[in-house]
Every structure is written in structure tokens, then in C-alpha cells.
GROMACS .gro file of C-alpha atoms in nm:
model
  486
    1MET     CA    1   0.000   0.000   0.000
    2THR     CA    2   0.132   0.342  -0.095
    3ASP     CA    3   0.228   0.570   0.193
    4PRO     CA    4  -0.046   0.835   0.245
    5LYS     CA    5   0.226   1.101   0.264
    6THR     CA    6   0.339   1.005  -0.087
    7LEU     CA    7  -0.014   1.034  -0.222
    8ALA     CA    8  -0.060   1.367  -0.047
    9ASN     CA    9   0.263   1.509  -0.190
   10ARG     CA   10   0.174   1.384  -0.538
   11ASN     CA   11  -0.163   1.557  -0.515
   12LEU     CA   12   0.007   1.869  -0.379
   13ILE     CA   13   0.228   1.889  -0.688
   14ILE     CA   14  -0.074   1.853  -0.917
   15GLU     CA   15  -0.287   2.108  -0.736
   16ALA     CA   16  -0.021   2.366  -0.644
   17LEU     CA   17   0.104   2.385  -1.003
   18ARG     CA   18  -0.241   2.387  -1.164
   19GLY     CA   19  -0.240   2.754  -1.269
   20ALA     CA   20   0.129   2.832  -1.236
   21PRO     CA   21   0.237   2.758  -1.596
   22ASP     CA   22  -0.001   3.012  -1.752
   23ALA     CA   23   0.053   3.370  -1.635
   24ASN     CA   24  -0.178   3.502  -1.907
   25THR     CA   25  -0.483   3.360  -1.728
   26THR     CA   26  -0.350   3.357  -1.371
   27THR     CA   27  -0.354   3.671  -1.158
   28PRO     CA   28  -0.048   3.711  -0.933
   29ASP     CA   29  -0.123   3.705  -0.563
   30LEU     CA   30   0.070   3.743  -0.240
   31ARG     CA   31   0.069   3.373  -0.163
   32THR     CA   32   0.232   3.254  -0.484
   33MET     CA   33   0.448   3.560  -0.557
   34PHE     CA   34   0.811   3.452  -0.599
   35THR     CA   35   1.099   3.699  -0.621
   36PRO     CA   36   1.407   3.531  -0.773
   37SER     CA   37   1.730   3.716  -0.710
   38SER     CA   38   1.809   3.731  -1.081
   39HIS     CA   39   1.503   3.947  -1.157
   40ARG     CA   40   1.596   4.244  -0.941
   41GLU     CA   41   1.753   4.443  -1.224
   42ALA     CA   42   1.450   4.390  -1.448
   43LEU     CA   43   1.217   4.552  -1.195
   44ALA     CA   44   1.435   4.858  -1.141
   45PRO     CA   45   1.246   5.171  -1.257
   46ASP     CA   46   1.534   5.272  -1.487
   47ALA     CA   47   1.532   4.940  -1.676
   48THR     CA   48   1.361   5.053  -1.996
   49VAL     CA   49   1.361   4.719  -2.181
   50VAL     CA   50   1.301   4.383  -2.012
   51ARG     CA   51   1.379   4.094  -2.246
   52GLY     CA   52   1.233   3.752  -2.182
   53ALA     CA   53   1.141   3.449  -2.391
   54ARG     CA   54   0.802   3.284  -2.366
   55GLY     CA   55   0.716   3.167  -2.018
   56THR     CA   56   0.993   3.356  -1.836
   57GLY     CA   57   0.762   3.590  -1.644
   58LYS     CA   58   0.708   3.900  -1.858
   59THR     CA   59   0.331   3.908  -1.818
   60TYR     CA   60   0.354   3.796  -1.455
   61TRP     CA   61   0.574   4.091  -1.361
   62ALA     CA   62   0.373   4.330  -1.578
   63LYS     CA   63   0.063   4.237  -1.379
   64ALA     CA   64   0.243   4.244  -1.045
   65LEU     CA   65   0.391   4.590  -1.103
   66THR     CA   66   0.048   4.738  -1.169
   67ASP     CA   67  -0.076   4.607  -0.833
   68PRO     CA   68   0.028   4.849  -0.555
   69VAL     CA   69   0.037   4.575  -0.290
   70LEU     CA   70   0.250   4.334  -0.495
   71ARG     CA   71   0.473   4.618  -0.612
   72GLU     CA   72   0.541   4.708  -0.249
   73VAL     CA   73   0.622   4.346  -0.167
   74ALA     CA   74   0.868   4.336  -0.458
   75ALA     CA   75   1.024   4.663  -0.344
   76ARG     CA   76   1.089   4.525   0.003
   77SER     CA   77   1.201   4.183  -0.120
   78TYR     CA   78   1.458   4.342  -0.352
   79PHE     CA   79   1.556   4.622  -0.109
   80MET     CA   80   1.453   4.872  -0.376
   81PRO     CA   81   1.291   5.170  -0.197
   82ARG     CA   82   1.248   5.365  -0.521
   83LEU     CA   83   1.006   5.099  -0.643
   84SER     CA   84   0.790   5.176  -0.339
   85HIS     CA   85   0.749   5.530  -0.467
   86THR     CA   86   0.630   5.457  -0.818
   87GLU     CA   87   0.302   5.486  -1.002
   88VAL     CA   88   0.255   5.237  -1.288
   89ILE     CA   89   0.020   5.291  -1.581
   90THR     CA   90  -0.045   5.017  -1.838
   91ALA     CA   91   0.031   5.190  -2.169
   92TRP     CA   92  -0.016   4.873  -2.376
   93GLY     CA   93  -0.130   4.525  -2.283
   94LEU     CA   94  -0.411   4.277  -2.312
   95GLU     CA   95  -0.565   4.432  -2.001
   96GLY     CA   96  -0.589   4.806  -1.955
   97GLY     CA   97  -0.874   4.858  -1.712
   98ASP     CA   98  -1.214   5.006  -1.787
   99GLU     CA   99  -1.069   5.307  -1.967
  100PRO     CA  100  -0.737   5.210  -2.127
  101VAL     CA  101  -0.508   5.492  -2.239
  102PHE     CA  102  -0.407   5.304  -2.555
  103PRO     CA  103  -0.585   5.194  -2.873
  104GLY     CA  104  -0.693   4.835  -2.912
  105ARG     CA  105  -0.547   4.591  -3.160
  106ARG     CA  106  -0.818   4.652  -3.421
  107ALA     CA  107  -0.770   5.026  -3.394
  108ILE     CA  108  -0.394   4.988  -3.442
  109ALA     CA  109  -0.450   4.768  -3.748
  110SER     CA  110  -0.641   5.058  -3.900
  111LEU     CA  111  -0.399   5.325  -3.778
  112VAL     CA  112  -0.088   5.170  -3.932
  113GLN     CA  113  -0.244   5.219  -4.274
  114ASP     CA  114  -0.215   5.594  -4.219
  115PHE     CA  115   0.154   5.595  -4.134
  116ASP     CA  116   0.365   5.752  -4.410
  117LYS     CA  117   0.048   5.837  -4.606
  118GLU     CA  118  -0.135   6.115  -4.428
  119ASP     CA  119   0.048   6.406  -4.261
  120ASN     CA  120   0.363   6.192  -4.259
  121LEU     CA  121   0.249   6.019  -3.939
  122GLN     CA  122   0.502   5.784  -3.776
  123PRO     CA  123   0.471   5.502  -3.519
  124LYS     CA  124   0.643   5.724  -3.261
  125ASP     CA  125   0.351   5.967  -3.291
  126LEU     CA  126   0.115   5.689  -3.182
  127TRP     CA  127   0.317   5.616  -2.868
  128SER     CA  128   0.363   5.985  -2.792
  129ALA     CA  129  -0.017   6.019  -2.804
  130VAL     CA  130  -0.046   5.723  -2.565
  131VAL     CA  131   0.190   5.900  -2.323
  132LEU     CA  132  -0.025   6.216  -2.338
  133MET     CA  133  -0.339   6.009  -2.275
  134ALA     CA  134  -0.169   5.849  -1.974
  135LEU     CA  135  -0.080   6.197  -1.848
  136LYS     CA  136  -0.444   6.304  -1.899
  137VAL     CA  137  -0.359   6.602  -2.117
  138PRO     CA  138  -0.699   6.773  -2.171
  139GLN     CA  139  -0.649   6.864  -2.537
  140VAL     CA  140  -0.580   6.499  -2.627
  141ILE     CA  141  -0.847   6.341  -2.408
  142ALA     CA  142  -1.107   6.574  -2.562
  143LEU     CA  143  -1.050   6.429  -2.910
  144ASP     CA  144  -1.288   6.154  -3.019
  145SER     CA  145  -1.063   5.928  -3.223
  146TRP     CA  146  -0.712   5.791  -3.205
  147ILE     CA  147  -0.619   5.919  -3.550
  148ASP     CA  148  -0.710   6.272  -3.434
  149ARG     CA  149  -0.504   6.228  -3.117
  150ILE     CA  150  -0.206   6.110  -3.318
  151ARG     CA  151  -0.239   6.398  -3.564
  152TRP     CA  152  -0.261   6.648  -3.279
  153THR     CA  153   0.048   6.504  -3.113
  154ALA     CA  154   0.248   6.504  -3.437
  155ARG     CA  155   0.156   6.870  -3.505
  156ASN     CA  156   0.210   6.999  -3.152
  157GLY     CA  157   0.563   6.906  -3.059
  158ASP     CA  158   0.597   7.202  -2.825
  159ALA     CA  159   0.281   7.104  -2.638
  160TYR     CA  160   0.409   6.746  -2.606
  161GLU     CA  161   0.739   6.859  -2.454
  162THR     CA  162   0.558   7.103  -2.224
  163ALA     CA  163   0.334   6.820  -2.099
  164LEU     CA  164   0.639   6.603  -2.026
  165ARG     CA  165   0.815   6.882  -1.836
  166LYS     CA  166   0.502   6.952  -1.632
  167ALA     CA  167   0.450   6.584  -1.543
  168ASP     CA  168   0.820   6.542  -1.466
  169ARG     CA  169   0.814   6.840  -1.230
  170GLU     CA  170   0.498   6.722  -1.052
  171THR     CA  171   0.617   6.366  -0.996
  172ARG     CA  172   0.957   6.490  -0.882
  173GLU     CA  173   0.793   6.719  -0.626
  174GLN     CA  174   0.588   6.423  -0.503
  175GLY     CA  175   0.903   6.211  -0.473
  176LYS     CA  176   0.767   5.955  -0.721
  177THR     CA  177   0.857   5.787  -1.048
  178LEU     CA  178   0.586   5.740  -1.312
  179ILE     CA  179   0.624   5.423  -1.521
  180PHE     CA  180   0.446   5.362  -1.851
  181LEU     CA  181   0.431   4.983  -1.883
  182PHE     CA  182   0.412   4.792  -2.213
  183ASP     CA  183   0.344   4.418  -2.236
  184ALA     CA  184   0.201   4.159  -2.479
  185LEU     CA  185   0.363   4.341  -2.770
  186ASP     CA  186   0.344   4.034  -2.993
  187HIS     CA  187  -0.030   4.111  -3.006
  188LEU     CA  188   0.020   4.457  -3.152
  189HIS     CA  189  -0.050   4.346  -3.507
  190SER     CA  190  -0.098   4.027  -3.707
  191GLU     CA  191   0.196   4.108  -3.937
  192ARG     CA  192   0.545   4.102  -3.791
  193ALA     CA  193   0.675   4.374  -4.026
  194HIS     CA  194   0.424   4.617  -3.874
  195ILE     CA  195   0.516   4.505  -3.522
  196ASP     CA  196   0.882   4.580  -3.596
  197LEU     CA  197   0.799   4.935  -3.705
  198LEU     CA  198   0.566   4.992  -3.409
  199LEU     CA  199   0.834   4.867  -3.169
  200SER     CA  200   1.091   5.092  -3.331
  201GLY     CA  201   0.868   5.392  -3.263
  202LEU     CA  202   0.804   5.275  -2.907
  203PHE     CA  203   1.176   5.234  -2.837
  204GLU     CA  204   1.240   5.586  -2.965
  205VAL     CA  205   0.975   5.740  -2.739
  206ALA     CA  206   1.092   5.533  -2.440
  207LEU     CA  207   1.453   5.641  -2.486
  208GLU     CA  208   1.344   6.004  -2.517
  209LEU     CA  209   1.168   5.977  -2.180
  210ARG     CA  210   1.480   5.826  -2.026
  211LEU     CA  211   1.711   6.098  -2.161
  212THR     CA  212   1.494   6.409  -2.117
  213THR     CA  213   1.312   6.350  -1.786
  214SER     CA  214   1.416   6.241  -1.441
  215THR     CA  215   1.095   6.075  -1.321
  216LEU     CA  216   0.907   5.955  -1.631
  217ARG     CA  217   1.005   5.608  -1.744
  218ALA     CA  218   0.887   5.341  -1.987
  219LYS     CA  219   0.920   4.971  -1.904
  220ILE     CA  220   0.886   4.749  -2.210
  221PHE     CA  221   0.850   4.371  -2.169
  222VAL     CA  222   0.951   4.213  -2.500
  223ARG     CA  223   1.082   3.887  -2.646
  224PRO     CA  224   1.455   3.894  -2.732
  225ASP     CA  225   1.395   3.816  -3.100
  226MET     CA  226   1.147   4.104  -3.126
  227TYR     CA  227   1.391   4.339  -2.960
  228ASP     CA  228   1.663   4.237  -3.203
  229SER     CA  229   1.451   4.261  -3.518
  230ALA     CA  230   1.298   4.605  -3.459
  231PRO     CA  231   1.488   4.876  -3.656
  232ARG     CA  232   1.679   5.118  -3.435
  233THR     CA  233   1.785   5.396  -3.667
  234PHE     CA  234   1.701   5.687  -3.436
  235ALA     CA  235   1.956   5.895  -3.247
  236ASP     CA  236   2.128   5.737  -2.944
  237ALA     CA  237   1.959   5.403  -3.013
  238SER     CA  238   2.262   5.218  -2.875
  239LYS     CA  239   2.177   5.355  -2.530
  240LEU     CA  240   1.878   5.125  -2.515
  241ASP     CA  241   2.112   4.833  -2.452
  242ALA     CA  242   2.252   5.013  -2.149
  243ASN     CA  243   1.902   5.029  -2.001
  244ALA     CA  244   1.799   4.672  -2.084
  245ALA     CA  245   1.768   4.373  -1.850
  246ASP     CA  246   1.691   4.004  -1.902
  247LEU     CA  247   1.455   3.771  -1.720
  248HIS     CA  248   1.702   3.493  -1.648
  249TRP     CA  249   1.626   3.179  -1.445
  250SER     CA  250   1.908   2.982  -1.286
  251ARG     CA  251   1.859   2.620  -1.188
  252GLU     CA  252   1.843   2.726  -0.822
  253ASN     CA  253   1.577   2.988  -0.903
  254LEU     CA  254   1.368   2.730  -1.090
  255TYR     CA  255   1.368   2.476  -0.811
  256GLY     CA  256   1.318   2.756  -0.560
  257LEU     CA  257   1.003   2.854  -0.750
  258PHE     CA  258   0.883   2.492  -0.752
  259PHE     CA  259   0.929   2.455  -0.377
  260HIS     CA  260   0.775   2.798  -0.316
  261GLN     CA  261   0.458   2.695  -0.501
  262LEU     CA  262   0.431   2.374  -0.299
  263GLY     CA  263   0.492   2.548   0.033
  264ASN     CA  264   0.238   2.822  -0.037
  265HIS     CA  265  -0.057   2.609  -0.145
  266SER     CA  266  -0.368   2.647   0.067
  267SER     CA  267  -0.391   2.277   0.162
  268GLU     CA  268  -0.286   2.109   0.485
  269GLN     CA  269  -0.026   1.913   0.290
  270ALA     CA  270   0.155   2.239   0.213
  271LYS     CA  271   0.218   2.279   0.585
  272ALA     CA  272   0.344   1.923   0.605
  273PHE     CA  273   0.574   1.993   0.312
  274ARG     CA  274   0.713   2.307   0.479
  275ASP     CA  275   0.775   2.112   0.798
  276SER     CA  276   0.967   1.846   0.602
  277THR     CA  277   1.227   2.086   0.462
  278GLU     CA  278   1.557   2.199   0.607
  279GLY     CA  279   1.526   2.522   0.805
  280ARG     CA  280   1.215   2.715   0.900
  281TRP     CA  281   0.979   2.892   0.662
  282ARG     CA  282   0.873   3.236   0.779
  283LEU     CA  283   0.534   3.394   0.723
  284GLU     CA  284   0.582   3.735   0.565
  285GLU     CA  285   0.315   3.960   0.413
  286GLY     CA  286   0.071   3.681   0.339
  287ARG     CA  287   0.316   3.428   0.197
  288TYR     CA  288   0.562   3.176   0.332
  289ILE     CA  289   0.927   3.245   0.254
  290ALA     CA  290   1.141   2.934   0.227
  291PRO     CA  291   1.471   2.912   0.413
  292VAL     CA  292   1.772   3.015   0.209
  293GLU     CA  293   1.883   2.652   0.176
  294VAL     CA  294   1.563   2.569  -0.012
  295LEU     CA  295   1.597   2.874  -0.236
  296ALA     CA  296   1.965   2.884  -0.323
  297ASP     CA  297   2.169   2.587  -0.201
  298GLN     CA  298   2.207   2.317  -0.469
  299LYS     CA  299   2.288   2.037  -0.227
  300ALA     CA  300   1.996   2.121   0.002
  301GLN     CA  301   1.762   2.154  -0.295
  302GLU     CA  302   1.872   1.815  -0.429
  303ARG     CA  303   1.818   1.649  -0.091
  304LEU     CA  304   1.463   1.787  -0.085
  305PHE     CA  305   1.391   1.692  -0.446
  306VAL     CA  306   1.513   1.337  -0.384
  307THR     CA  307   1.228   1.294  -0.133
  308LEU     CA  308   0.985   1.367  -0.420
  309ALA     CA  309   1.149   1.201  -0.720
  310GLY     CA  310   1.430   0.981  -0.593
  311PRO     CA  311   1.801   1.033  -0.658
  312PHE     CA  312   1.831   0.888  -1.008
  313MET     CA  313   1.650   0.870  -1.341
  314GLY     CA  314   1.663   0.492  -1.319
  315THR     CA  315   1.772   0.227  -1.076
  316ASP     CA  316   2.120   0.376  -1.038
  317ARG     CA  317   2.334   0.680  -1.122
  318ARG     CA  318   2.410   0.557  -1.475
  319LYS     CA  319   2.081   0.711  -1.597
  320GLY     CA  320   2.161   1.046  -1.436
  321HIS     CA  321   2.071   1.236  -1.121
  322ALA     CA  322   1.710   1.353  -1.126
  323TYR     CA  323   1.786   1.701  -0.986
  324THR     CA  324   2.024   1.789  -1.271
  325TRP     CA  325   1.875   1.563  -1.540
  326ILE     CA  326   1.545   1.751  -1.563
  327PRO     CA  327   1.681   2.104  -1.626
  328ASN     CA  328   1.956   1.967  -1.852
  329HIS     CA  329   1.692   1.816  -2.080
  330LEU     CA  330   1.452   2.111  -2.067
  331GLN     CA  331   1.701   2.381  -2.165
  332ASP     CA  332   1.742   2.518  -2.515
  333GLY     CA  333   2.069   2.560  -2.699
  334LEU     CA  334   2.150   2.874  -2.501
  335GLY     CA  335   2.096   2.704  -2.167
  336ARG     CA  336   1.764   2.881  -2.106
  337ILE     CA  337   1.472   2.718  -1.929
  338SER     CA  338   1.139   2.887  -1.868
  339PRO     CA  339   0.967   2.830  -1.534
  340ARG     CA  340   0.649   2.753  -1.728
  341THR     CA  341   0.827   2.458  -1.892
  342LEU     CA  342   0.968   2.321  -1.566
  343LEU     CA  343   0.644   2.352  -1.369
  344SER     CA  344   0.430   2.203  -1.644
  345THR     CA  345   0.676   1.912  -1.678
  346LEU     CA  346   0.668   1.829  -1.307
  347ARG     CA  347   0.290   1.859  -1.290
  348LYS     CA  348   0.252   1.633  -1.593
  349ALA     CA  349   0.491   1.381  -1.434
  350ALA     CA  350   0.280   1.375  -1.118
  351GLN     CA  351  -0.036   1.320  -1.323
  352LEU     CA  352   0.123   1.040  -1.524
  353THR     CA  353   0.249   0.875  -1.206
  354ALA     CA  354  -0.099   0.894  -1.051
  355ASP     CA  355  -0.263   0.753  -1.366
  356ALA     CA  356  -0.025   0.469  -1.454
  357ASP     CA  357   0.191   0.402  -1.147
  358ALA     CA  358  -0.023   0.505  -0.852
  359THR     CA  359   0.151   0.258  -0.616
  360HIS     CA  360   0.498   0.397  -0.685
  361PRO     CA  361   0.664   0.475  -0.350
  362LEU     CA  362   0.750   0.834  -0.448
  363PRO     CA  363   0.529   1.119  -0.573
  364LEU     CA  364   0.720   1.134  -0.904
  365TYR     CA  365   0.824   0.819  -1.094
  366TYR     CA  366   1.131   0.865  -1.311
  367GLU     CA  367   0.963   0.698  -1.609
  368ALA     CA  368   0.678   0.950  -1.582
  369ILE     CA  369   0.934   1.232  -1.575
  370ARG     CA  370   1.089   1.099  -1.897
  371GLU     CA  371   0.749   1.078  -2.064
  372SER     CA  372   0.651   1.426  -1.948
  373LEU     CA  373   0.959   1.562  -2.126
  374SER     CA  374   0.795   1.487  -2.461
  375HIS     CA  375   0.485   1.672  -2.343
  376ALA     CA  376   0.697   1.976  -2.254
  377ALA     CA  377   0.873   1.958  -2.591
  378GLY     CA  378   0.540   1.958  -2.772
  379VAL     CA  379   0.428   2.269  -2.583
  380ARG     CA  380   0.757   2.446  -2.649
  381VAL     CA  381   0.748   2.373  -3.022
  382ARG     CA  382   0.393   2.505  -3.048
  383GLU     CA  383   0.520   2.825  -2.891
  384LEU     CA  384   0.806   2.828  -3.141
  385GLU     CA  385   0.557   2.792  -3.426
  386ASP     CA  386   0.371   3.098  -3.300
  387ASP     CA  387   0.682   3.309  -3.244
  388LEU     CA  388   0.917   3.187  -3.519
  389GLY     CA  389   0.729   2.965  -3.760
  390TRP     CA  390   1.023   2.935  -3.997
  391ALA     CA  391   1.246   2.790  -3.722
  392ALA     CA  392   0.985   2.526  -3.635
  393LEU     CA  393   0.963   2.437  -4.005
  394ALA     CA  394   1.341   2.403  -4.029
  395VAL     CA  395   1.342   2.147  -3.748
  396ARG     CA  396   1.032   1.964  -3.871
  397LEU     CA  397   1.197   1.897  -4.207
  398LEU     CA  398   1.469   1.701  -4.026
  399ALA     CA  399   1.214   1.440  -3.908
  400GLY     CA  400   1.336   1.082  -3.942
  401SER     CA  401   1.702   1.177  -3.912
  402GLN     CA  402   1.942   1.141  -3.622
  403VAL     CA  403   2.158   1.405  -3.456
  404PRO     CA  404   2.432   1.506  -3.440
  405MET     CA  405   2.453   1.546  -3.817
  406GLU     CA  406   2.685   1.732  -4.049
  407PRO     CA  407   2.571   2.076  -4.169
  408SER     CA  408   2.578   1.946  -4.525
  409ALA     CA  409   2.329   1.676  -4.425
  410VAL     CA  410   2.098   1.944  -4.282
  411HIS     CA  411   2.125   2.144  -4.604
  412TYR     CA  412   2.049   1.833  -4.810
  413ALA     CA  413   1.742   1.747  -4.599
  414TRP     CA  414   1.610   2.101  -4.639
  415SER     CA  415   1.671   2.103  -5.013
  416SER     CA  416   1.527   1.758  -5.081
  417ARG     CA  417   1.213   1.834  -4.878
  418GLY     CA  418   1.138   2.164  -5.045
  419PHE     CA  419   1.239   2.401  -4.765
  420PRO     CA  420   1.253   2.715  -4.987
  421ALA     CA  421   0.895   2.670  -5.110
  422GLU     CA  422   0.763   2.572  -4.766
  423LEU     CA  423   0.943   2.866  -4.611
  424ARG     CA  424   0.772   3.108  -4.847
  425LYS     CA  425   0.434   2.966  -4.742
  426VAL     CA  426   0.520   3.013  -4.375
  427LEU     CA  427   0.637   3.370  -4.428
  428GLU     CA  428   0.312   3.451  -4.607
  429ARG     CA  429   0.113   3.354  -4.298
  430LYS     CA  430   0.023   3.651  -4.083
  431ASN     CA  431   0.054   3.458  -3.757
  432ALA     CA  432   0.391   3.289  -3.810
  433GLY     CA  433   0.604   3.547  -3.629
  434SER     CA  434   0.920   3.694  -3.771
  435GLY     CA  435   1.115   3.546  -4.059
  436PRO     CA  436   1.488   3.479  -4.093
  437GLN     CA  437   1.728   3.752  -4.189
  438HIS     CA  438   1.869   3.556  -4.485
  439PRO     CA  439   1.597   3.314  -4.604
  440ASP     CA  440   1.790   3.208  -4.917
  441ASN     CA  441   2.118   3.124  -4.744
  442PRO     CA  442   2.124   2.779  -4.572
  443VAL     CA  443   2.450   2.856  -4.391
  444ALA     CA  444   2.307   3.179  -4.251
  445LEU     CA  445   1.986   2.998  -4.155
  446LEU     CA  446   2.178   2.746  -3.946
  447ALA     CA  447   2.372   3.029  -3.782
  448GLU     CA  448   2.048   3.207  -3.697
  449LEU     CA  449   1.898   2.888  -3.550
  450GLU     CA  450   2.203   2.860  -3.327
  451LYS     CA  451   2.163   3.222  -3.217
  452LEU     CA  452   1.801   3.150  -3.126
  453GLY     CA  453   1.899   2.846  -2.921
  454VAL     CA  454   1.714   2.604  -3.150
  455THR     CA  455   2.032   2.423  -3.259
  456THR     CA  456   2.380   2.376  -3.117
  457TYR     CA  457   2.716   2.270  -3.259
  458ARG     CA  458   2.940   1.991  -3.134
  459THR     CA  459   3.313   2.057  -3.108
  460ASN     CA  460   3.362   1.869  -3.437
  461GLY     CA  461   3.122   2.104  -3.616
  462ALA     CA  462   2.824   1.866  -3.625
  463VAL     CA  463   2.475   2.010  -3.572
  464ASP     CA  464   2.281   1.899  -3.265
  465LEU     CA  465   1.934   1.971  -3.124
  466PRO     CA  466   1.835   2.026  -2.758
  467ASP     CA  467   1.582   1.766  -2.638
  468ILE     CA  468   1.321   2.038  -2.580
  469TYR     CA  469   1.300   2.071  -2.960
  470ARG     CA  470   1.421   1.729  -3.079
  471LEU     CA  471   1.159   1.527  -2.893
  472ALA     CA  472   0.866   1.707  -3.053
  473PHE     CA  473   0.960   1.554  -3.389
  474ASP     CA  474   1.078   1.213  -3.501
  475ILE     CA  475   1.447   1.297  -3.461
  476GLY     CA  476   1.670   1.051  -3.283
  477ARG     CA  477   1.993   1.066  -3.090
  478LYS     CA  478   2.197   0.762  -3.002
  479GLY     CA  479   2.160   0.705  -2.630
  480GLY     CA  480   1.924   1.000  -2.595
  481VAL     CA  481   1.576   1.027  -2.446
  482LYS     CA  482   1.318   0.854  -2.663
  483ARG     CA  483   1.011   1.037  -2.783
  484SER     CA  484   0.691   0.934  -2.609
  485LYS     CA  485   0.452   0.732  -2.825
  486ALA     CA  486   0.153   0.883  -2.646
   0.00000   0.00000   0.00000
């Protein structure tokens, strides 16, 4: 008979991680709020651009920063008093309150048709108008349509600068910083070329705020590939990099998040889990804070994880240590792992264990963990298809092969399977994300895939694929994890 504690911990994993992988539909709250040390720089008011791949926490932090209570918790957790004295206005996002200060996606689709046609309107004029709406400038609010607001802003440069100086002076006198927050920018438009131009205008306006005011700031949450592809031909554009931060997750941060979610669930088993760890959890502002060993010490984290999944990915160490095996197989070619991927993998493993191996003596069976890896790979590739459809196509056309493989073999597979024609079809789709920089150059395409973390190179020059992409297709690797048949 399975130990009741094992069943309780297995159910805790399933329930505590139920909403965690999807920040778009989950509202941050005090209980589950996690503040990894590596995210401090991204939340600093002066960080204009915050780069993060899918699932790394962009939308989570965008929502948290607009909540005064959660923003205060973050300020204290990161010892960042300036964050306590900020006001945050959503200047673009999927949620903007009852009276958003920005146009909706349909309105923008119509507005971009007017750029470069009427009155020489530019994307920066749109974002400047959004700033004036956020500042509640009467002349702009009084106008009935967004095209009129943009025209007014473009024609009244002096009034725009006067409004910025006035707002800067008022916030400075109040001892505050006013942040205009931008998130969900991949939803700006259905065509990536238009998104690139809109982002270029947004970056220009954001940099102008940073250079000309002391208390008005933009904070732009954006995917790295979108940041790289947007043209930056305006003055001082290179200074954006100096004010950019990345949402990075170390292995310790990822496991710390996992344990934090378990320890902060509302069930009685969460208390039992907290009591089973090394050190004492402390109750602070509505959430339990794990001891530093649980958050940052690899050896202590591994000891705790062993109680949930066992030490190895098999009967002995030859199959690998579970604590390191999971992140090693979830990372992309750049070593990046999203918390969404890790949490969804562990939850899926708990479900699979409950369904097929309910009598297993541990909450997580290593065979279920292996099978859940294919599930995670499928999710990640679907995200890749949305963000970079051409990259997903490039990998899909390698189906049936085995890595590592010579670059010439990759080029041959692409050529023999009609990659150029298929690529043109993908690039014609409005929802396939951005295209490659050099679509007609196979060597450049491979280089770009490596830069994106989709492929890697062995020391002998052979092309390899991380499991998080390889397992979603029928691509083998000698001695590697097998794709689930489910």
C-alpha cells in the first residue's frame, strides 16, 4: 500500500502547479508571488527594456507591477525603496482597465495604414499620443478618435514637450517615479513587419523619456527576437542596450520557485511539506518564505527533491541524477529554461504517475518524468511555431534523421524536402512570427537557428538539437531520451 504522505505530496504537486504555468490567465497574488534574485535588475524603474522568452515571467511581472500591494512586496524583497514610490500605468497590454489609455489591436491595425500616407504620421507619434493620454492632457483626451489624437500630437511638438516637463516636475515634487508599462507586444499586429515598425517607434519614445526627464520612465516587456529585429535607426539608439535587462532563471531559481509553489498552497499538505524541509519557513506579508537553503543551495535543494522524485532517473546513477537531469533536458541551446516549462513538466509527471503508477513509493516516478519531457517539448514547439514559424519548419523537415549530423546533411534534408517553397508559405502567414534575416542562405539559416537556441554545434562542427526541440519531432539521438509514443 502506498504511503499516504506520498499520495498527499503527489496531489500537492498537481494542485499547487495547476495555474502556475499560464501567467496570461492567472492573476499574481501574495501567496504565490516569488521573487528570484536574478530578476531584481528587471524591476528597477530605470530598466527601460526587459527581455524575456516565452514563459519567463514578462506578463507575470507586468501584472504584479500594476498592483500596488504586490509592487510594495517586490520593493521590500529586492531592497529597492524607489520601487515603493512609483506609479505604474499600463500603456499597452491585453488588459488596460475600464478606460485604457491606448488603442486596441483593431484600432492599431487601422492606424498603421495611415503611417507615411497622411500628414507623414510615424509610429512614434502613436506612442507619444499614448503618453499624453496616460498623463491626462486635456487637449488629447477631448478628441474623439485615435487618429485625431495622433495627428494632434504630431503637429504639436511644443505642447508634447511642455506636458512632459510639467508631469516630470509634478512627480519629482511628489518624490515619485511614473512608469508607462508595455506588455504583450506580440499582439500589436498580425503582421510582424508592422510590429517591428511599431516597436521601433516605441523604443524611440521610451529612450526620449529616459534621456529628457528624471521621473518619467517606460518599461517594455519584450521577447529577445522582437527586440533584435525592430529597426533602431534613431539617435542614441545604442543607449537602449545600457538600459535593458533580461529575465534569467538559474537552476536554483527554478527549483526555488517549484518549492515555493508547494509550500504556499492552501492545503494542509503544504504545511506538512514546509515542515519536512531543512530550516524554518517564515510567514511574511501573506506568503511563506522558504529558508535560504531551499531557495539557493544546490545540495539542500537536491536532498529535498530526492524525497519527491528519488536520486536517479533509473535504478542507479548511470541514468543520471534527477535534480540535474530535468533542467539539462529542458534547456534550449542557449541554456535557457522557462519556469512555465519546468512547472508544467513536473505537474505532468505527477499526473502520469498517478494515472499509470499510482503505487509507486514516491510522488514522481522517473519513467513518468521521462514521458513528461515529450509533453513539454510539444508545448515548447507550439510556442516556437507561433513566435518563429520558420524555425519550427526548419526542425520539422529534419524528421526521421538522427543528430548530431553534419551541416551538409541538414542542407540536403532542407533542399530535398522543399524548404525554400515551404518557407515562403510560412512567411506569407500573418501569424507565423518573424522570418529569418537571410531566407535564401542555408549557412546563414543554421547560424540564426544557433543564435536563437534552436540548434547547437558539437566541437567537431556537427549540428545537434536540444531535447526540448528534438523530442517534438521524429528525430533521434543515439543514447538519448526517446520520444513518447503517447
